[in-house]
């Protein structure tokens, strides 16, 4: 679909769960940043795999095994296309962004030594903080944090000043799950590379909502989660630029990732198999492939435009409610609206909205350092997916107005 032909009614009809009610109200699901709902074709693709092609991959001579392997490798090619990777072998299947970050921190960490520096930013999700911290503590590496401006942008001048010969890794989120800010990854990566650093991008909130091109971005590694991209839970993937991926030591070990095992010495397969020890989530990969085909057919540009329009509408209407304050007002934003309402705790707000059928998230959104920087413990967050509508924005705004009146 193009922006002109984008038809939310046609799209919604493909998501069975959107027909349900919450507390007797039509459900307005505004928490796609946490997890996206699944279109019927993803559910069907997963079911069809189990019904017709289930077997373990890479291990058998029989036809079923070949079919399962083809389905799994086909999904890898689809992920490569979604991210515009140069080759499917640059795609590693993992459980999700969290596992990708743990893998990268562990394996890249092996090339670091005391005095080296890892640059993170103040707007990272805990999944892009804690794995690096564990490595840093073990090795004696220093973590430095790029500050965030009042309107929720990265302070790029500070970033440039922090880059230096000790900077080995820069790990940054493409889109902030808490502020909605879209970071200038291309620029960040260019500067990091000229300082000789490896660039890791957390694409959990970008891959479902923006056209991602890892080659144009200049990312060395780029991770995302299947469940946020309208695919199943328990599957995700990361891109690794081929030469770097080939050098990267393994993370988990066991079956399927080895070339040869003896008690004296074990050698490993090439990437990506070197990083996929044991039986992977085969059906999950098949479902993810279907989800990404669905996104490609729907059109990433049209999806972005639709979600941004809804977020802007929500901001415009919420701004009229007394006491509403937004967090993340940078010009480059995705379909995420984080806000507080004076006198109403975000958790109370979420509960009141839930009673009216509106599902939003309240809390720290796994970004505690960010909220510490803004001096608050939590916000309410509405996040939009390709299936959301103007009516759902209305339901959100009416619910917030109602809550504000209740508490004042
Ligand atoms: N990185 C970012 C930017 C995220 O938003 C999330 C999940 C993760 C990493 C972790 O992804 P996972 O699939 O491995 O769990 N974010 C959220 C959220 O905003 N609300 O719930 C989960």
Coordinates of C-alpha atoms and ligand atoms in Angstrom, one line a residue:
X1 CA 0.0 0.0 0.0
X2 CA 1.1 3.6 -0.5
X3 CA 0.2 6.4 1.9
X4 CA -2.7 7.2 -0.4
X5 CA -4.1 3.6 -0.6
X6 CA -3.4 2.8 3.1
X7 CA -6.7 1.4 4.4
X8 CA -6.8 0.8 8.2
X9 CA -10.1 -0.9 7.9
X10 CA -8.8 -3.6 5.6
X11 CA -5.7 -4.0 7.8
X12 CA -7.7 -4.3 11.1
X13 CA -9.8 -7.0 9.6
X14 CA -6.7 -9.2 9.4
X15 CA -6.1 -9.0 13.2
X16 CA -8.6 -11.4 15.0
X17 CA -7.8 -10.1 18.5
X18 CA -8.9 -6.5 17.6
X19 CA -12.5 -7.6 17.6
X20 CA -12.5 -8.3 21.3
X21 CA -13.8 -6.0 24.0
X22 CA -12.3 -4.9 27.3
X23 CA -14.7 -4.4 30.2
X24 CA -17.5 -4.2 27.7
X25 CA -15.9 -1.5 25.5
X26 CA -14.4 -2.0 22.1
X27 CA -10.7 -2.6 22.8
X28 CA -8.3 0.3 21.9
X29 CA -4.9 -1.4 21.9
X30 CA -2.3 1.4 22.3
X31 CA 0.6 -0.7 23.6
X32 CA 2.3 -1.9 20.4
X33 CA 5.7 -0.7 21.6
X34 CA 5.4 -3.5 24.2
X35 CA 4.2 -6.1 21.8
X36 CA 2.3 -5.9 18.5
X37 CA -0.8 -7.9 17.8
X38 CA -0.6 -10.6 15.1
X39 CA -2.3 -10.8 11.8
X40 CA -4.2 -14.0 10.9
X41 CA -1.6 -14.9 8.2
X42 CA 1.2 -15.0 10.8
X43 CA -0.9 -17.2 13.1
X44 CA -1.8 -19.4 10.1
X45 CA 1.8 -19.6 8.8
X46 CA 3.0 -20.8 12.2
X47 CA 0.2 -23.3 12.5
X48 CA 0.7 -24.5 8.9
X49 CA 4.4 -25.2 9.6
X50 CA 3.5 -27.4 12.5
X51 CA 0.7 -29.1 10.6
X52 CA 2.6 -29.8 7.4
X53 CA 6.4 -29.3 7.7
X54 CA 7.5 -29.8 11.3
X55 CA 10.9 -31.4 11.6
X56 CA 14.3 -30.4 13.1
X57 CA 16.4 -28.5 10.7
X58 CA 19.9 -29.2 9.3
X59 CA 19.9 -32.8 10.6
X60 CA 18.1 -35.2 8.4
X61 CA 18.2 -36.6 4.9
X62 CA 14.4 -37.0 4.7
X63 CA 12.1 -34.6 2.8
X64 CA 10.3 -33.1 5.9
X65 CA 13.6 -32.0 7.3
X66 CA 14.6 -30.4 4.1
X67 CA 11.3 -28.6 4.0
X68 CA 11.7 -27.3 7.5
X69 CA 15.3 -26.2 6.8
X70 CA 14.1 -24.4 3.6
X71 CA 11.3 -22.6 5.6
X72 CA 13.8 -21.5 8.3
X73 CA 16.4 -20.3 5.8
X74 CA 13.7 -18.6 3.7
X75 CA 12.8 -16.7 6.8
X76 CA 16.4 -15.6 7.2
X77 CA 16.4 -14.3 3.6
X78 CA 13.1 -12.3 4.4
X79 CA 14.8 -10.8 7.5
X80 CA 17.8 -9.8 5.4
X81 CA 15.4 -8.1 2.9
X82 CA 13.6 -6.3 5.7
X83 CA 16.8 -4.8 6.9
X84 CA 18.4 -4.5 3.5
X85 CA 21.4 -6.7 4.6
X86 CA 23.8 -7.6 1.8
X87 CA 23.4 -11.4 2.4
X88 CA 21.1 -13.7 4.5
X89 CA 24.2 -15.0 6.2
X90 CA 24.5 -11.7 7.9
X91 CA 21.3 -12.5 9.9
X92 CA 21.4 -14.4 13.1
X93 CA 18.2 -15.7 14.7
X94 CA 17.9 -15.1 18.5
X95 CA 15.0 -14.9 21.0
X96 CA 14.7 -11.2 20.6
X97 CA 16.5 -7.9 21.1
X98 CA 17.4 -8.7 24.7
X99 CA 19.2 -11.9 23.7
X100 CA 20.9 -10.1 20.8
X101 CA 22.3 -7.5 23.2
X102 CA 23.5 -10.1 25.6
X103 CA 25.2 -12.1 22.8
X104 CA 26.8 -8.9 21.4
X105 CA 28.0 -7.7 24.8
X106 CA 29.4 -11.1 25.6
X107 CA 31.1 -11.7 22.3
X108 CA 32.3 -8.2 21.4
X109 CA 33.3 -7.9 25.1
X110 CA 35.9 -10.6 24.5
X111 CA 37.8 -8.2 22.3
X112 CA 37.9 -5.4 24.9
X113 CA 40.4 -4.7 27.7
X114 CA 40.8 -2.5 30.7
X115 CA 40.6 1.2 29.8
X116 CA 38.5 0.7 26.7
X117 CA 35.2 2.6 26.5
X118 CA 31.7 1.7 25.6
X119 CA 29.4 4.6 24.7
X120 CA 25.7 4.2 25.5
X121 CA 23.0 6.9 25.7
X122 CA 20.8 8.2 28.4
X123 CA 17.7 7.0 26.5
X124 CA 18.6 3.3 26.3
X125 CA 16.3 0.5 27.3
X126 CA 17.7 -1.7 30.1
X127 CA 18.3 -4.4 27.5
X128 CA 21.0 -2.0 26.0
X129 CA 22.5 -1.1 29.3
X130 CA 22.7 -4.0 31.6
X131 CA 24.5 -6.6 29.3
X132 CA 27.2 -4.0 28.7
X133 CA 27.5 -3.3 32.4
X134 CA 28.1 -6.9 33.2
X135 CA 30.9 -7.0 30.6
X136 CA 32.3 -3.7 31.8
X137 CA 32.5 -4.9 35.4
X138 CA 34.2 -8.1 34.4
X139 CA 36.8 -6.6 32.1
X140 CA 37.3 -3.1 33.6
X141 CA 35.8 -1.3 30.7
X142 CA 34.3 2.2 31.2
X143 CA 30.8 2.9 30.2
X144 CA 30.1 6.5 29.2
X145 CA 26.7 7.9 28.6
X146 CA 25.7 10.4 25.9
X147 CA 23.3 13.0 27.5
X148 CA 19.7 13.7 26.4
X149 CA 18.4 17.2 25.8
X150 CA 15.3 18.6 27.5
X151 CA 13.2 17.8 24.4
X152 CA 14.5 14.3 24.2
X153 CA 17.2 14.4 21.6
X154 CA 20.7 13.0 21.9
X155 CA 23.2 15.8 22.5
X156 CA 25.4 15.1 19.5
X157 CA 27.9 17.7 20.3
X158 CA 28.6 16.0 23.6
X159 CA 28.6 12.7 21.8
X160 CA 31.3 13.9 19.4
X161 CA 33.4 15.1 22.3
X162 CA 33.1 11.8 24.1
X163 CA 34.3 9.8 21.1
X164 CA 38.0 9.1 21.2
X165 CA 40.7 6.5 20.7
X166 CA 39.5 4.5 23.7
X167 CA 35.9 4.3 22.3
X168 CA 35.5 0.7 21.1
X169 CA 31.8 0.3 20.9
X170 CA 28.9 2.7 20.5
X171 CA 25.5 1.1 21.2
X172 CA 22.5 3.2 20.6
X173 CA 18.7 2.8 20.1
X174 CA 17.3 3.7 16.7
X175 CA 14.0 4.8 18.2
X176 CA 13.4 5.5 21.9
X177 CA 10.6 3.3 23.4
X178 CA 10.1 5.9 26.1
X179 CA 10.3 9.2 24.2
X180 CA 9.6 8.2 20.6
X181 CA 12.7 10.0 19.4
X182 CA 14.2 8.8 16.1
X183 CA 17.9 9.1 16.5
X184 CA 20.2 10.1 13.6
X185 CA 21.9 6.7 13.5
X186 CA 23.5 7.4 10.1
X187 CA 25.4 10.4 11.6
X188 CA 26.1 8.6 14.9
X189 CA 27.5 5.6 13.0
X190 CA 29.6 7.8 10.7
X191 CA 31.3 9.6 13.6
X192 CA 31.8 6.3 15.6
X193 CA 33.4 4.7 12.6
X194 CA 35.8 7.5 12.1
X195 CA 36.8 7.1 15.7
X196 CA 37.4 3.4 14.9
X197 CA 34.4 2.1 17.1
X198 CA 31.9 -0.6 16.3
X199 CA 28.3 0.5 16.0
X200 CA 25.5 -1.5 17.6
X201 CA 21.9 -0.4 17.0
X202 CA 18.9 -1.4 19.1
X203 CA 16.2 -1.5 16.4
X204 CA 13.4 -2.9 18.6
X205 CA 11.2 0.1 18.1
X206 CA 12.4 0.9 14.6
X207 CA 12.1 -2.4 12.6
X208 CA 8.3 -2.5 13.0
X209 CA 7.7 1.2 12.2
X210 CA 10.4 2.6 9.8
X211 CA 12.1 1.5 6.6
X212 CA 15.4 0.2 7.9
X213 CA 18.5 0.0 5.7
X214 CA 21.4 -1.3 7.7
X215 CA 23.8 -0.6 4.8
X216 CA 22.7 3.0 4.4
X217 CA 22.7 3.5 8.2
X218 CA 26.3 2.2 8.5
X219 CA 25.4 0.0 11.4
X220 CA 27.8 -2.9 12.2
X221 CA 25.1 -4.7 14.2
X222 CA 21.3 -4.1 14.3
X223 CA 18.9 -6.1 16.5
X224 CA 15.1 -6.4 16.7
X225 CA 12.4 -8.5 18.2
X226 CA 9.8 -10.5 16.2
X227 CA 6.9 -9.9 18.6
X228 CA 7.1 -6.2 18.1
X229 CA 7.1 -6.6 14.3
X230 CA 3.7 -8.4 14.3
X231 CA 5.5 -11.8 14.5
X232 CA 5.6 -14.4 17.2
X233 CA 7.2 -14.1 20.6
X234 CA 10.4 -15.9 21.3
X235 CA 12.0 -15.0 18.0
X236 CA 14.1 -12.1 16.8
X237 CA 17.2 -11.5 14.8
X238 CA 20.2 -9.3 14.5
X239 CA 22.2 -8.2 11.5
X240 CA 26.0 -8.4 11.7
X241 CA 28.2 -6.9 9.0
X242 CA 29.8 -9.9 7.5
X243 CA 33.5 -9.4 8.2
X244 CA 32.8 -8.6 11.9
X245 CA 30.3 -11.4 12.3
X246 CA 33.0 -13.9 11.0
X247 CA 35.4 -12.7 13.6
X248 CA 32.9 -12.7 16.5
X249 CA 33.5 -15.5 19.1
X250 CA 30.5 -17.7 19.9
X251 CA 28.0 -17.0 22.8
X252 CA 26.1 -20.2 23.5
X253 CA 27.5 -23.5 22.4
X254 CA 26.4 -27.0 21.7
X255 CA 24.8 -28.8 18.8
X256 CA 24.5 -27.3 15.3
X257 CA 27.1 -24.6 15.8
X258 CA 30.2 -26.8 15.6
X259 CA 32.4 -27.9 12.7
X260 CA 34.0 -30.7 14.7
X261 CA 34.1 -31.7 18.4
X262 CA 36.8 -33.6 20.2
X263 CA 37.7 -33.6 23.9
X264 CA 40.9 -31.9 22.9
X265 CA 39.6 -29.2 20.7
X266 CA 36.3 -28.0 19.1
X267 CA 36.0 -25.9 16.0
X268 CA 33.0 -23.9 15.0
X269 CA 30.9 -23.3 12.0
X270 CA 30.9 -20.1 10.1
X271 CA 28.3 -17.4 10.9
X272 CA 25.4 -17.3 11.3
X273 CA 25.2 -21.0 12.4
X274 CA 28.0 -20.4 14.9
X275 CA 25.6 -18.3 16.9
X276 CA 22.6 -20.6 16.7
X277 CA 23.4 -23.4 19.1
X278 CA 20.7 -26.1 19.6
X279 CA 17.3 -26.3 18.0
X280 CA 16.1 -22.8 17.3
X281 CA 12.5 -21.5 17.3
X282 CA 11.9 -22.8 13.8
X283 CA 8.1 -22.1 13.7
X284 CA 8.8 -18.7 15.2
X285 CA 11.2 -17.8 12.4
X286 CA 8.6 -19.0 9.9
X287 CA 6.0 -16.7 11.6
X288 CA 8.4 -13.8 11.6
X289 CA 9.1 -14.2 7.9
X290 CA 5.4 -14.0 7.2
X291 CA 5.1 -10.9 9.4
X292 CA 7.8 -9.2 7.5
X293 CA 6.2 -10.0 4.2
X294 CA 3.0 -8.6 5.5
X295 CA 4.9 -5.4 6.5
X296 CA 6.6 -5.2 3.1
X297 CA 3.2 -5.6 1.3
X298 CA 1.6 -3.0 3.5
X299 CA 4.5 -0.6 2.9
X300 CA 6.8 0.7 5.6
X301 CA 6.5 4.3 4.5
X302 CA 2.7 4.2 4.6
X303 CA 2.9 2.5 8.0
X304 CA 5.2 5.2 9.4
X305 CA 3.1 8.0 8.0
X306 CA -0.1 6.5 9.5
X307 CA 1.4 6.0 13.0
X308 CA 3.0 9.4 13.1
X309 CA -0.3 11.0 12.1
X310 CA -2.1 9.2 15.0
X311 CA 0.6 10.2 17.4
X312 CA 0.4 13.8 16.3
X313 CA -3.4 13.8 16.6
X314 CA -3.1 12.3 20.1
X315 CA -0.6 15.0 21.1
X316 CA -2.7 17.8 19.7
X317 CA -5.8 16.6 21.5
X318 CA -4.1 15.7 24.8
X319 CA -2.4 19.1 24.9
X320 CA -5.8 20.6 25.5
X321 CA -6.4 18.5 28.6
X322 CA -5.3 20.6 31.7
X323 CA -2.1 19.3 33.4
X324 CA -0.8 17.1 30.5
X325 CA 2.9 17.3 30.0
X326 CA 4.7 15.5 27.2
X327 CA 8.1 13.8 27.4
X328 CA 9.9 13.6 24.1
X329 CA 9.1 16.6 21.9
X330 CA 12.0 16.3 19.5
X331 CA 11.2 17.0 15.8
X332 CA 12.1 13.5 14.6
X333 CA 9.6 11.2 16.3
X334 CA 7.9 7.8 15.8
X335 CA 4.3 6.8 16.9
X336 CA 5.0 6.9 20.7
X337 CA 3.4 9.5 23.0
X338 CA 4.8 9.6 26.6
X339 CA 3.1 11.9 29.0
X340 CA 2.1 12.7 32.6
X341 CA -1.1 14.3 33.9
X342 CA -0.7 16.6 36.9
X343 CA -2.5 15.1 39.9
X344 CA -3.0 11.6 38.4
X345 CA -0.4 8.9 38.9
X346 CA 0.4 7.1 35.6
X347 CA -0.6 3.8 37.0
X348 CA -4.0 5.2 38.1
X349 CA -4.4 6.7 34.7
X350 CA -3.7 3.3 33.0
X351 CA -6.2 1.6 35.3
X352 CA -8.9 4.1 34.6
X353 CA -8.3 3.9 30.8
X354 CA -8.3 0.1 31.0
X355 CA -11.8 0.2 32.5
X356 CA -12.9 2.1 29.4
X357 CA -11.3 -0.4 27.0
X358 CA -8.1 1.6 26.4
X359 CA -4.8 -0.4 26.8
X360 CA -1.8 1.9 27.4
X361 CA 1.4 1.3 29.4
X362 CA 2.4 3.2 32.6
X363 CA 5.7 2.9 34.3
X364 CA 9.4 3.4 33.6
X365 CA 9.2 1.5 30.3
X366 CA 12.6 -0.2 31.3
X367 CA 14.3 3.2 31.0
X368 CA 15.0 4.1 34.7
X369 CA 18.1 6.2 34.0
X370 CA 16.1 8.3 31.5
X371 CA 13.4 9.1 33.9
X372 CA 15.9 9.9 36.6
X373 CA 17.3 12.4 34.2
X374 CA 13.9 14.0 33.9
X375 CA 13.2 13.8 37.6
X376 CA 10.1 11.6 37.4
X377 CA 9.5 7.9 38.2
X378 CA 7.1 7.0 35.4
X379 CA 5.0 8.2 32.5
X380 CA 1.9 7.0 30.7
X381 CA 2.6 5.9 27.2
X382 CA 0.4 5.4 24.2
X383 CA 2.1 3.6 21.3
X384 CA 0.6 3.2 17.9
X385 CA 0.6 0.3 15.4
X386 CA -0.5 0.1 11.8
X387 CA -4.0 -1.0 12.9
X388 CA -4.8 1.9 15.2
X389 CA -7.5 4.5 14.3
X390 CA -8.7 8.0 15.0
X391 CA -11.5 6.7 17.1
X392 CA -9.0 5.0 19.4
X393 CA -7.2 8.3 19.8
X394 CA -10.5 9.8 20.7
X395 CA -11.1 7.1 23.3
X396 CA -7.6 7.7 24.8
X397 CA -8.2 11.5 25.0
X398 CA -11.7 11.1 26.5
X399 CA -10.3 8.7 29.1
X400 CA -7.5 11.0 30.0
X401 CA -9.9 14.0 30.4
X402 CA -12.2 11.8 32.5
X403 CA -9.3 10.7 34.8
X404 CA -8.1 14.3 35.2
X405 CA -11.6 15.4 36.2
X406 CA -11.9 12.5 38.7
X407 CA -8.7 13.5 40.5
X408 CA -9.1 17.3 40.6
Ligands
LIG1 N1 15.1 -2.3 23.2 C1 14.0 -1.4 23.1 C2 14.2 -0.1 22.5 C3 12.8 -1.8 23.5 O1 11.7 -1.0 23.4 C4 12.6 -3.1 24.1 C5 11.3 -3.6 24.6 C6 13.7 -4.0 24.1 C7 14.9 -3.5 23.7 C8 13.6 -5.4 24.6 O2 12.9 -6.2 23.7 P1 12.6 -7.7 24.0 O3 11.7 -8.1 22.9 O4 13.9 -8.4 24.0 O5 11.9 -7.7 25.3 N2 10.4 -2.6 25.0 C9 9.3 -2.7 25.7 C10 8.4 -1.6 26.0 O6 8.7 -0.5 25.6 N3 7.4 -2.1 26.7 O7 7.6 -3.4 26.9 C11 8.7 -3.8 26.3

